[in-house]
Short mmCIF file of C-alpha atoms in Angstrom, two decimals:
data_model
loop_
_atom_site.label_atom_id
_atom_site.label_comp_id
_atom_site.label_asym_id
_atom_site.label_seq_id
_atom_site.Cartn_x
_atom_site.Cartn_y
_atom_site.Cartn_z
CA MET A 1 -12.85 -11.68 21.10
CA GLU A 2 -9.08 -12.06 20.69
CA ASP A 3 -6.58 -12.41 23.34
CA GLU A 4 -3.25 -10.69 23.59
CA ARG A 5 -1.42 -13.63 22.42
CA ARG A 6 -3.20 -13.93 19.23
CA LEU A 7 -3.28 -10.35 18.74
CA TYR A 8 0.59 -10.02 19.09
CA ARG A 9 1.78 -13.32 18.03
CA LEU A 10 4.40 -11.90 15.65
CA ASP A 11 6.26 -10.19 18.58
CA GLY A 12 7.95 -13.48 19.23
CA VAL A 13 9.03 -13.77 15.75
CA ALA A 14 10.48 -10.66 14.33
CA HIS A 15 8.26 -7.74 14.71
CA VAL A 16 9.95 -4.21 15.19
CA ALA A 17 7.98 -3.50 18.25
CA GLY A 18 9.90 -5.98 19.98
CA THR A 19 13.16 -4.33 19.46
CA ILE A 20 12.67 -0.78 20.25
CA ASP A 21 14.38 -0.92 23.71
CA ALA A 22 17.37 -2.10 21.89
CA GLU A 23 17.13 -0.15 18.91
CA PRO A 24 15.15 3.09 19.82
CA THR A 25 16.31 5.14 16.75
CA ARG A 26 15.74 2.57 13.99
CA CYS A 27 14.61 4.26 10.91
CA VAL A 28 12.95 2.85 7.68
CA TYR A 29 14.50 4.31 4.36
CA SER A 30 12.13 5.09 1.34
CA VAL A 31 12.85 3.33 -1.98
CA ARG A 32 11.46 5.92 -4.53
CA ARG A 33 12.06 7.22 -7.94
CA GLN A 34 9.92 9.85 -9.63
CA GLN A 35 8.89 9.24 -13.25
CA ASN A 36 10.05 12.55 -14.55
CA MET A 37 8.13 12.13 -17.87
CA PRO A 38 6.22 14.98 -19.46
CA LEU A 39 2.38 14.41 -19.60
CA HIS A 40 1.42 15.15 -23.15
CA ASN A 41 -2.14 16.49 -23.93
CA ARG A 42 -2.67 13.65 -26.49
CA ILE A 43 -1.83 10.99 -23.87
CA ILE A 44 -4.35 12.26 -21.32
CA PRO A 45 -7.45 10.60 -22.99
CA TYR A 46 -5.57 7.10 -22.65
CA LEU A 47 -5.07 8.06 -18.91
CA GLU A 48 -8.71 8.98 -18.25
CA ARG A 49 -9.95 5.77 -19.81
CA ALA A 50 -7.40 3.72 -17.65
CA GLY A 51 -8.55 5.49 -14.44
CA LEU A 52 -4.91 6.72 -13.98
CA TYR A 53 -5.18 10.38 -14.87
CA HIS A 54 -5.58 11.63 -11.31
CA LEU A 55 -2.72 9.75 -10.25
CA ALA A 56 -0.65 11.19 -13.07
CA ARG A 57 -1.44 14.72 -11.80
CA LEU A 58 0.40 13.95 -8.65
CA ASN A 59 3.54 13.00 -10.63
CA ALA A 60 4.06 16.75 -11.24
CA HIS A 61 5.86 17.30 -8.05
CA TRP A 62 8.65 15.33 -6.41
CA PHE A 63 7.35 13.70 -3.38
CA TRP A 64 9.34 13.67 -0.08
CA LEU A 65 8.70 11.23 2.63
CA ASP A 66 9.08 12.10 6.38
CA GLU A 67 11.02 8.95 7.25
CA PRO A 68 10.96 9.38 11.14
CA LEU A 69 7.23 9.74 11.26
CA VAL A 70 6.50 6.97 9.04
CA SER A 71 8.95 4.86 11.06
CA ALA A 72 7.02 5.62 14.06
CA PHE A 73 3.67 4.46 12.48
CA ILE A 74 5.32 1.29 11.11
CA GLU A 75 6.29 0.25 14.74
CA ARG A 76 2.36 0.32 15.19
CA TRP A 77 1.51 -1.63 11.96
CA ARG A 78 0.34 -5.08 12.79
CA PRO A 79 0.37 -7.63 9.98
CA GLU A 80 -1.70 -9.85 12.20
CA THR A 81 -4.80 -7.31 11.72
CA HIS A 82 -3.45 -5.06 8.96
CA THR A 83 -4.16 -2.08 11.24
CA PHE A 84 -2.13 0.36 13.11
CA HIS A 85 -2.47 -0.38 16.95
CA MET A 86 -2.83 3.10 18.69
CA PRO A 87 -3.54 4.02 22.35
CA PHE A 88 -7.27 4.56 21.52
CA GLY A 89 -7.92 1.61 19.20
CA GLU A 90 -7.29 0.64 15.64
CA CYS A 91 -7.19 2.56 12.45
CA THR A 92 -5.90 1.66 8.97
CA ILE A 93 -5.79 2.71 5.27
CA THR A 94 -8.81 1.67 3.48
CA LEU A 95 -10.11 1.51 0.11
CA GLN A 96 -12.06 4.86 0.92
CA ASP A 97 -8.61 6.43 1.42
CA VAL A 98 -7.32 5.19 -1.69
CA ALA A 99 -10.13 6.68 -3.60
CA TYR A 100 -9.77 10.05 -1.86
CA GLN A 101 -6.13 10.40 -1.75
CA LEU A 102 -4.97 9.21 -5.11
CA GLY A 103 -8.23 9.18 -7.19
CA LEU A 104 -7.89 5.56 -8.27
CA PRO A 105 -10.88 3.32 -9.06
CA VAL A 106 -11.54 0.67 -6.54
CA ASP A 107 -14.44 -1.33 -8.46
CA GLY A 108 -13.08 -3.75 -11.21
CA GLN A 109 -11.02 -6.86 -11.91
CA ALA A 110 -8.18 -7.82 -9.81
CA ILE A 111 -4.59 -6.98 -11.13
CA SER A 112 -3.31 -10.53 -11.77
CA GLY A 113 -2.54 -13.10 -14.43
CA CYS A 114 1.17 -14.20 -15.12
CA MET A 115 4.29 -12.15 -15.05
CA THR A 116 6.30 -13.57 -18.05
CA ASP A 117 4.94 -16.64 -19.74
CA PHE A 118 2.21 -14.59 -21.65
CA HIS A 119 2.23 -16.86 -24.67
CA MET A 120 1.29 -19.88 -22.54
CA HIS A 121 -1.55 -18.41 -20.51
CA ILE A 122 -2.96 -15.66 -22.62
CA GLU A 123 -4.73 -16.07 -25.89
CA GLY A 124 -3.15 -14.07 -28.82
CA ALA A 125 -0.02 -13.20 -26.59
CA ARG A 126 3.48 -13.45 -27.71
CA PRO A 127 6.82 -14.43 -25.93
CA ALA A 128 7.70 -11.60 -23.55
CA TRP A 129 10.24 -9.73 -25.63
CA GLU A 130 8.63 -10.29 -28.93
CA TRP A 131 5.55 -8.97 -27.49
CA PHE A 132 7.43 -5.97 -26.42
CA GLU A 133 8.90 -5.24 -29.59
CA GLU A 134 5.36 -5.41 -31.18
CA LEU A 135 3.89 -2.90 -28.73
CA PHE A 136 6.82 -0.32 -28.52
CA GLY A 137 8.10 -0.71 -31.97
CA GLU A 138 11.65 -1.65 -30.99
CA LEU A 139 13.67 -3.60 -28.51
CA PRO A 140 16.02 -1.72 -25.76
CA PRO A 141 19.72 -2.33 -26.23
CA PRO A 142 21.17 -5.24 -24.44
CA ASP A 143 22.66 -3.01 -21.65
CA LYS A 144 19.31 -1.62 -20.79
CA ARG A 145 17.43 -4.97 -20.28
CA LYS A 146 17.95 -7.56 -17.72
CA LEU A 147 15.93 -10.82 -17.41
CA TYR A 148 12.31 -9.35 -17.77
CA THR A 149 12.98 -5.73 -16.91
CA VAL A 150 13.76 -2.70 -18.71
CA HIS A 151 15.88 0.12 -17.28
CA LEU A 152 13.88 3.51 -16.54
CA THR A 153 16.39 5.51 -18.30
CA TRP A 154 15.77 3.87 -21.68
CA PHE A 155 12.11 4.81 -21.62
CA HIS A 156 12.94 8.18 -20.52
CA GLU A 157 15.41 8.84 -23.10
CA ARG A 158 13.58 7.14 -25.96
CA PHE A 159 9.99 8.44 -25.28
CA LYS A 160 10.32 11.69 -23.38
CA VAL A 161 9.31 14.05 -26.23
CA LEU A 162 6.18 13.08 -28.34
CA PRO A 163 6.57 14.44 -31.95
CA ALA A 164 4.29 17.21 -32.83
CA ASP A 165 3.01 15.38 -36.09
CA ALA A 166 2.87 11.90 -34.29
CA SER A 167 0.38 9.37 -35.77
CA GLU A 168 -2.22 7.92 -33.37
CA GLU A 169 -0.44 4.57 -33.33
CA THR A 170 2.82 6.56 -32.03
CA VAL A 171 0.54 8.35 -29.41
CA ARG A 172 -0.42 4.86 -28.21
CA ILE A 173 3.17 3.89 -27.88
CA TYR A 174 3.91 6.83 -25.79
CA ALA A 175 0.85 6.21 -23.70
CA ARG A 176 1.88 2.75 -22.90
CA THR A 177 5.30 3.92 -22.01
CA TYR A 178 3.87 6.64 -19.58
CA ILE A 179 1.43 4.28 -18.00
CA MET A 180 4.22 1.50 -17.53
CA MET A 181 6.59 4.09 -15.76
CA LEU A 182 3.69 5.56 -13.79
CA LEU A 183 2.71 2.06 -12.37
CA SER A 184 6.23 1.18 -11.70
CA THR A 185 7.23 4.50 -9.78
CA GLN A 186 4.05 5.89 -8.27
CA LEU A 187 2.21 2.69 -7.22
CA PHE A 188 4.26 -0.38 -7.42
CA MET A 189 7.90 0.71 -6.88
CA ASP A 190 10.15 -2.09 -5.57
CA LYS A 191 13.60 -2.30 -4.18
CA SER A 192 15.11 -2.18 -7.53
CA ALA A 193 14.13 1.44 -7.99
CA ASN A 194 15.30 1.90 -11.46
CA ARG A 195 13.41 -0.82 -13.63
CA VAL A 196 10.20 -1.40 -15.21
CA HIS A 197 8.90 -5.03 -15.26
CA LEU A 198 7.46 -6.55 -18.39
CA ARG A 199 4.40 -7.90 -16.18
CA TRP A 200 2.43 -4.83 -17.46
CA LEU A 201 2.56 -5.92 -21.09
CA PRO A 202 -0.87 -7.64 -21.17
CA PHE A 203 -2.57 -4.45 -19.84
CA VAL A 204 -1.09 -1.90 -22.03
CA ALA A 205 -1.59 -4.08 -25.03
CA ARG A 206 -5.32 -3.34 -24.45
CA LEU A 207 -5.34 0.33 -23.52
CA ASP A 208 -9.01 0.72 -23.81
CA ASP A 209 -9.74 -2.04 -21.44
CA MET A 210 -7.50 -0.71 -18.49
CA GLY A 211 -10.38 1.09 -16.79
CA SER A 212 -12.01 -2.20 -16.14
CA TYR A 213 -9.26 -2.91 -13.34
CA SER A 214 -9.47 -2.12 -9.68
CA TRP A 215 -6.08 0.01 -9.54
CA GLY A 216 -6.85 1.13 -6.03
CA ALA A 217 -7.27 -2.21 -4.41
CA THR A 218 -4.16 -3.45 -6.26
CA ALA A 219 -2.22 -0.44 -4.78
CA LEU A 220 -3.57 -0.97 -1.44
CA ALA A 221 -2.46 -4.61 -1.42
CA TRP A 222 1.11 -3.71 -2.39
CA LEU A 223 1.18 -1.00 0.19
CA TYR A 224 0.00 -3.22 2.91
CA ARG A 225 2.59 -5.98 1.82
CA CYS A 226 5.29 -3.53 1.94
CA MET A 227 4.32 -2.39 5.44
CA CYS A 228 4.03 -6.03 6.73
CA ARG A 229 7.72 -6.62 5.44
CA VAL A 230 9.36 -3.61 6.84
CA ALA A 231 7.54 -4.36 10.12
CA ASN A 232 10.25 -7.01 10.32
CA ARG A 233 12.97 -5.78 12.62
CA ASN A 234 15.67 -7.24 9.69
CA VAL A 235 13.99 -4.90 7.10
CA THR A 236 14.56 -1.15 6.74
CA ASN A 237 14.00 -0.44 3.00
CA LEU A 238 10.20 0.70 2.32
CA ALA A 239 8.74 0.56 -1.11
CA GLY A 240 5.27 1.05 -2.46
CA PRO A 241 2.75 3.81 -2.81
CA LEU A 242 4.25 5.98 0.08
CA GLN A 243 2.46 9.00 -0.92
CA LEU A 244 -0.79 7.39 0.09
CA LEU A 245 0.64 6.34 3.53
CA GLN A 246 1.94 9.85 4.33
CA SER A 247 -0.91 11.73 3.21
CA TRP A 248 -3.16 9.48 5.09
CA ILE A 249 -1.27 10.30 8.31
CA PHE A 250 -1.63 14.00 7.87
CA TRP A 251 -5.33 14.04 6.73
CA ARG A 252 -6.19 11.58 9.88
CA PHE A 253 -3.90 13.29 12.52
CA PRO A 254 -4.09 17.00 12.58
CA THR A 255 -1.45 17.36 15.24
CA LEU A 256 1.03 15.46 13.08
CA ARG A 257 0.66 17.56 9.84
CA PRO A 258 2.98 20.25 8.99
CA PRO A 259 1.52 23.80 9.26
CA GLY A 260 0.70 26.02 6.28
CA PHE A 261 -0.75 23.57 3.85
CA ASP A 262 -4.39 24.82 3.85
CA ALA A 263 -5.15 24.69 0.02
CA PHE A 264 -5.82 21.37 -1.65
CA TYR A 265 -7.33 20.00 -4.71
CA PHE A 266 -8.29 16.43 -6.11
CA PRO A 267 -6.84 14.03 -5.48
CA LEU A 268 -6.26 14.95 -1.93
CA ALA A 269 -2.69 13.67 -1.74
CA SER A 270 -1.85 16.82 -3.71
CA ARG A 271 -2.22 18.97 -0.43
CA TRP A 272 1.30 18.00 0.56
CA ALA A 273 2.92 18.18 -2.78
CA THR A 274 5.54 20.76 -1.63
CA TYR A 275 6.16 19.55 1.71
CA LEU A 276 9.84 19.12 2.46
CA PRO A 277 10.72 17.24 5.74
CA SER A 278 13.80 18.05 7.71
CA SER A 279 16.65 15.76 7.06
CA ASP A 280 18.36 16.54 10.34
CA GLY A 281 18.17 14.77 13.61
CA LYS A 282 16.22 11.84 12.49
CA GLU A 283 17.19 9.70 15.64
CA ARG A 284 15.72 12.45 17.84
CA ARG A 285 12.52 12.81 15.68
CA ILE A 286 11.84 9.26 15.92
CA ILE A 287 11.84 9.24 19.50
CA GLN A 288 9.69 12.40 19.59
CA TYR A 289 7.11 11.01 17.02
CA ARG A 290 7.04 7.69 18.93
CA LEU A 291 6.16 9.71 22.02
CA ALA A 292 3.58 11.64 20.38
CA LEU A 293 1.72 8.54 19.11
CA ASP A 294 1.93 7.20 22.57
CA ARG A 295 -0.03 10.10 23.99
CA LEU A 296 -2.75 10.09 21.36
CA THR A 297 -6.40 9.80 22.20
CA HIS A 298 -9.46 9.06 20.28
CA ARG A 299 -10.19 12.96 19.95
CA ASP A 300 -6.82 13.27 18.19
CA ILE A 301 -7.85 11.27 15.03
CA MET A 302 -10.19 12.55 12.58
CA TRP A 303 -12.39 9.48 11.96
CA GLU A 304 -14.07 11.16 8.89
CA PRO A 305 -11.73 13.73 7.42
CA TYR A 306 -13.59 13.62 4.04
CA GLY A 307 -17.02 14.85 5.23
CA SER A 308 -16.03 18.54 5.35
CA LEU A 309 -17.80 20.86 2.60
CA ASP A 310 -14.27 22.03 1.59
CA VAL A 311 -13.46 18.44 0.66
CA LEU A 312 -16.83 17.80 -1.07
CA ALA A 313 -16.25 20.92 -3.23
CA VAL A 314 -13.25 19.51 -4.90
CA ILE A 315 -13.98 15.70 -4.94
CA HIS A 316 -14.68 14.28 -8.46
CA SER A 317 -18.08 12.65 -8.47
CA GLU A 318 -16.85 9.31 -10.12
CA ILE A 319 -15.30 7.86 -6.99
CA LEU A 320 -18.81 8.54 -5.16
CA THR A 321 -20.78 6.37 -7.21
CA GLU A 322 -22.32 3.28 -5.58
CA GLU A 323 -20.23 0.74 -7.42
CA HIS A 324 -17.14 2.19 -5.87
CA SER A 325 -18.12 3.66 -2.59
CA ARG A 326 -19.83 0.45 -1.48
CA LEU A 327 -16.69 -1.44 -1.71
CA TRP A 328 -15.15 0.94 0.92
CA ARG A 329 -17.06 -1.31 3.53
CA ALA A 330 -16.15 -4.65 1.90
CA LEU A 331 -14.32 -7.27 3.96
CA THR A 332 -12.69 -9.03 1.25
CA SER A 333 -9.11 -9.89 -0.39
CA LEU A 334 -6.63 -7.44 -2.08
CA ILE A 335 -4.85 -8.93 -4.93
CA TYR A 336 -1.59 -7.90 -6.66
CA PHE A 337 -0.39 -11.07 -8.92
CA ALA A 338 1.13 -13.23 -6.13
CA VAL A 339 0.39 -10.75 -3.39
CA ILE A 340 -2.81 -11.48 -1.41
CA GLU A 341 -3.79 -9.34 1.49
CA TRP A 342 -6.84 -8.73 3.48
CA HIS A 343 -9.14 -5.64 3.88
CA GLN A 344 -10.04 -5.72 7.50
CA VAL A 345 -12.57 -3.02 7.75
CA ASP A 346 -14.58 -4.56 10.52
CA ARG A 347 -12.02 -3.32 12.98
CA VAL A 348 -12.21 0.41 11.97
CA PHE A 349 -15.88 1.08 11.84
CA PRO A 350 -15.46 4.76 13.09
CA GLN A 351 -13.60 5.43 9.76
CA LEU A 352 -16.84 4.67 7.89
CA GLY A 353 -19.04 6.63 10.52
CA GLY A 354 -20.07 3.90 12.78
CA VAL A 355 -19.37 2.69 16.28
CA GLN A 356 -16.67 0.18 16.60
CA HIS A 357 -17.70 -3.16 17.98
CA LEU A 358 -15.72 -6.09 19.65
CA PRO A 359 -13.99 -7.54 16.53
CA GLU A 360 -13.90 -11.01 15.50
CA PRO A 361 -10.30 -12.82 15.49
CA ALA A 362 -8.52 -11.22 12.59
CA LEU A 363 -7.84 -13.67 9.70
CA ASN A 364 -4.45 -15.36 9.93
CA ILE A 365 -2.92 -15.26 6.30
CA GLU A 366 0.70 -15.29 7.41
CA TYR A 367 1.14 -18.30 4.89
CA LEU A 368 0.34 -15.94 2.13
CA HIS A 369 2.82 -13.35 3.38
CA SER A 370 5.50 -15.84 2.71
CA LYS A 371 4.44 -16.02 -0.92
CA ASP A 372 5.91 -13.57 -3.40
CA GLY A 373 5.91 -15.11 -6.86
CA ARG A 374 9.19 -16.96 -6.65
CA GLY A 375 9.41 -20.48 -7.93
CA GLY A 376 8.48 -20.09 -11.42
CA ASP A 377 5.64 -18.29 -13.34
CA ARG A 378 2.07 -19.36 -13.26
CA TRP A 379 -1.42 -18.30 -13.80
CA PHE A 380 -2.10 -16.62 -10.37
CA PRO A 381 -5.97 -16.44 -10.68
CA THR A 382 -5.97 -20.29 -10.69
CA TYR A 383 -3.32 -20.94 -8.09
CA TYR A 384 -4.95 -18.39 -5.74
CA ARG A 385 -8.68 -19.28 -6.86
CA THR A 386 -10.18 -19.08 -3.61
CA TRP A 387 -8.80 -15.25 -3.03
CA HIS A 388 -9.95 -14.41 -6.37
CA GLN A 389 -13.29 -15.64 -5.63
CA HIS A 390 -13.49 -13.50 -2.45
CA TRP A 391 -12.80 -10.44 -4.49
CA ASP A 392 -15.12 -11.37 -7.37
CA GLU A 393 -17.84 -11.81 -4.90
CA GLN A 394 -16.84 -8.69 -2.83
CA VAL A 395 -20.57 -7.41 -2.93
CA ARG A 396 -21.47 -10.37 -0.52
CA SER A 397 -19.02 -9.18 2.03
CA VAL A 398 -20.03 -5.29 2.10
CA LEU A 399 -20.71 -4.62 5.87
CA SER A 400 -23.68 -2.62 6.95
CA VAL A 401 -22.67 0.53 8.91
CA GLN A 402 -25.13 2.22 11.20
CA ARG A 403 -23.90 5.86 11.19
CA VAL A 404 -23.87 7.89 14.27
CA PRO A 405 -22.99 11.65 14.85
CA ASP A 406 -19.97 10.82 16.92
CA PRO A 407 -18.21 7.66 15.38
CA THR A 408 -15.91 6.22 18.21
CA PRO A 409 -15.14 2.91 19.72
CA SER A 410 -17.93 1.49 21.96
CA PRO A 411 -17.45 0.97 25.83
CA GLU A 412 -17.03 -2.85 25.39
CA TYR A 413 -14.33 -2.31 22.68
CA LEU A 414 -12.42 0.21 24.88
CA ASP A 415 -12.58 -1.98 27.96
CA TRP A 416 -11.24 -4.94 25.81
CA TRP A 417 -8.64 -2.68 24.03
CA HIS A 418 -7.36 -1.35 27.33
CA ARG A 419 -6.81 -4.92 28.68
CA VAL A 420 -5.02 -6.53 25.75
CA ALA A 421 -3.53 -3.89 23.51
CA HIS A 422 0.19 -2.68 23.47
CA LYS A 423 -0.64 0.98 23.86
CA ILE A 424 2.73 2.35 24.70
CA LEU A 425 5.62 1.73 22.77
CA SER A 426 8.20 4.18 24.00
CA PRO A 427 10.95 2.77 26.49
CA GLY A 428 10.17 3.39 30.06
CA ILE A 429 13.11 5.66 30.27
CA ALA A 430 11.47 8.01 27.63
CA PHE A 431 8.04 7.75 28.72
CA ALA A 432 6.71 7.54 32.33
CA ASP A 433 3.95 4.93 32.96
CA PRO A 434 0.78 6.72 32.83
CA LYS A 435 -2.24 5.89 34.74
CA PRO A 436 -4.59 3.18 33.19
CA THR A 437 -6.77 4.76 30.80
CA GLN A 438 -10.51 4.84 32.03
CA VAL A 439 -13.36 4.10 29.53
CA PRO A 440 -14.97 7.51 29.06
CA ASN A 441 -18.36 7.77 30.68
CA ASP A 442 -20.06 9.00 27.67
CA ALA A 443 -18.96 6.06 25.62
CA ILE A 444 -22.17 4.29 26.46
CA LEU A 445 -24.14 6.98 24.34
CA ARG A 446 -22.23 5.87 21.12
CA GLY A 447 -24.65 3.23 19.85
CA SER A 448 -24.64 -0.21 19.31
CA SER A 449 -21.45 -2.45 19.34
CA GLN A 450 -22.84 -5.56 17.77
CA ALA A 451 -20.39 -7.26 15.47
CA PRO A 452 -21.79 -7.57 11.76
CA THR A 453 -21.96 -10.92 10.13
CA ARG A 454 -19.11 -11.58 7.64
CA VAL A 455 -18.35 -14.13 5.20
CA PRO A 456 -16.62 -17.14 6.54
CA VAL A 457 -12.96 -17.32 5.56
CA SER A 458 -10.32 -20.02 6.67
CA ASP A 459 -6.99 -19.00 8.41
CA MET A 460 -3.78 -19.90 6.61
CA PRO A 461 -1.09 -19.74 9.18
CA ASP A 462 2.57 -20.01 8.63
CA ASN A 463 3.73 -23.23 9.98
CA ARG A 464 7.30 -22.96 9.47
CA ARG A 465 9.79 -23.41 12.42
CA LEU A 466 9.94 -20.33 14.69
CA GLU A 467 13.77 -20.10 14.31
CA GLN A 468 13.35 -20.08 10.40
CA ARG A 469 10.67 -17.17 10.63
CA ARG A 470 12.78 -15.26 13.12
CA CYS A 471 15.55 -15.21 10.51
CA ILE A 472 13.47 -13.68 7.67
CA GLY A 473 15.17 -10.80 6.24
CA THR A 474 18.63 -11.81 7.32
CA HIS A 475 21.46 -13.15 5.30
CA ALA A 476 20.96 -16.46 7.18
CA THR A 477 18.02 -17.21 4.94
CA TYR A 478 19.48 -15.78 1.70
CA CYS A 479 15.95 -14.12 1.21
CA ASP A 480 16.15 -10.64 2.27
CA TRP A 481 12.32 -10.40 2.19
CA ARG A 482 12.73 -10.00 -1.68
CA TRP A 483 10.25 -7.97 -3.44
CA LEU A 484 7.82 -9.44 -5.90
CA ASP A 485 10.41 -8.68 -8.92
CA ASP A 486 13.13 -10.98 -7.29
CA MET A 487 11.64 -13.83 -9.11
CA MET A 488 12.73 -12.02 -12.10
CA GLN A 489 16.01 -10.31 -11.34
CA GLU A 490 18.88 -11.11 -8.98
CA GLU A 491 20.61 -7.96 -8.96
CA GLN A 492 22.30 -5.33 -6.60
CA VAL A 493 20.13 -2.46 -5.57
CA GLY A 494 22.68 -0.21 -7.21
CA GLY A 495 21.56 -0.89 -10.74
CA ASP A 496 23.67 -1.72 -13.73
CA ASP A 497 26.97 -0.35 -12.62
CA GLY A 498 26.74 -2.74 -9.40
CA SER A 499 27.56 0.10 -7.09
CA GLN A 500 25.48 0.14 -3.91
CA ALA A 501 22.71 2.68 -3.92
CA ASP A 502 21.89 4.73 -1.07
CA HIS A 503 18.06 5.45 -1.01
CA ARG A 504 18.14 7.62 2.17
CA LEU A 505 16.76 11.18 1.55
CA ARG A 506 19.43 13.76 2.06
#
């Protein structure tokens, strides 16, 4: 059982929850860019084999993020547990949510390798730009490339229209272009917002093998890392697969979803494709959303939103196969090159249809949070061998869930949670101190609260000086929580012209 000090150890470092009184209207800003490439019919078979076709369908509409709503949830995101700490307990985005919301496969190889030195680590590979020319038939002009990135506009201008009489090899080139832009905009967007990194060359070089990778686990790893970073009070730009984050909120919390979006198809994130949040009064809306989250109870969350007949009627059966669905219950690592995160499903059993037990202490991987790939390229499967072994052996870490009719926290869990958790985040002036929440009398009827046995994993705490960790994200450390691509590019956010970009929605 965890005590409050371990559960909230980052509050004394730089977590945003510790600055709400001083900055009650702090808002995160989304860093996004739409691919805006037409989906040609001859490209679709390659996307289907890669497991990315459902994701490509979401690209048909521009996605808008409700930044005040997401900001309120980020305040409750805890990097210590990779869960949102709510008044009623914990919840999080799992591999199950990735499968339903984005239609991505979760079983397969980890997305890793090296990012630039392909010829040194991959048999048959070429130096980066030589390999690029071989795969795409030409090189971008010098003003459209920088270090190991290519400007999105070059791909768009050069490969937007597929010739009607194109050969199959030309179709493969266009498929590579579409996939690289899809990955760089829909799943793995970073702060640059306008460049495609060459790290994807080894994958698009073997188009027929792309379906063997776990795109879902990799997308979740990057979303976890982006939320862990923006939970730092010195960081406000939020990147990653934000469509997954917002759709998860709307599906799980009916009182927070916009009205009138009743029709949906697969993948389920398409339900909110035409949602347009208000851009007015962000400061006021942040306070309102924070207050709304403070008032939530365990009856305000849909623990199992995907069990209705309406959802089952549109779900594609391939995501429900045993090799995929069993990993929804896996307590394992999530890998995206140098990014290592942890799938902490033992803390959210109600989302899997079970009773929430008293959790074991969460794995401390703060040392891994300080790693983003800088310091020279390397073969990451060897450098992070232990964590790759966890993913390769994830079947050993699949938890057994005893399903119950009413999946909610157990009485032991609720008693512990109400003693140690930070349930109310609104300043006292905005939210009167409520009476202590009592454990419901019917909680004893919800089944066993015995914790399952999990595969032993060692902590990796961040042992840097506290003063240094508090400055992360500030100019004092010269490392503004740089994204993974910063190893390859040291550029202004504004792009080629050097002007400062404003990523805030208008």
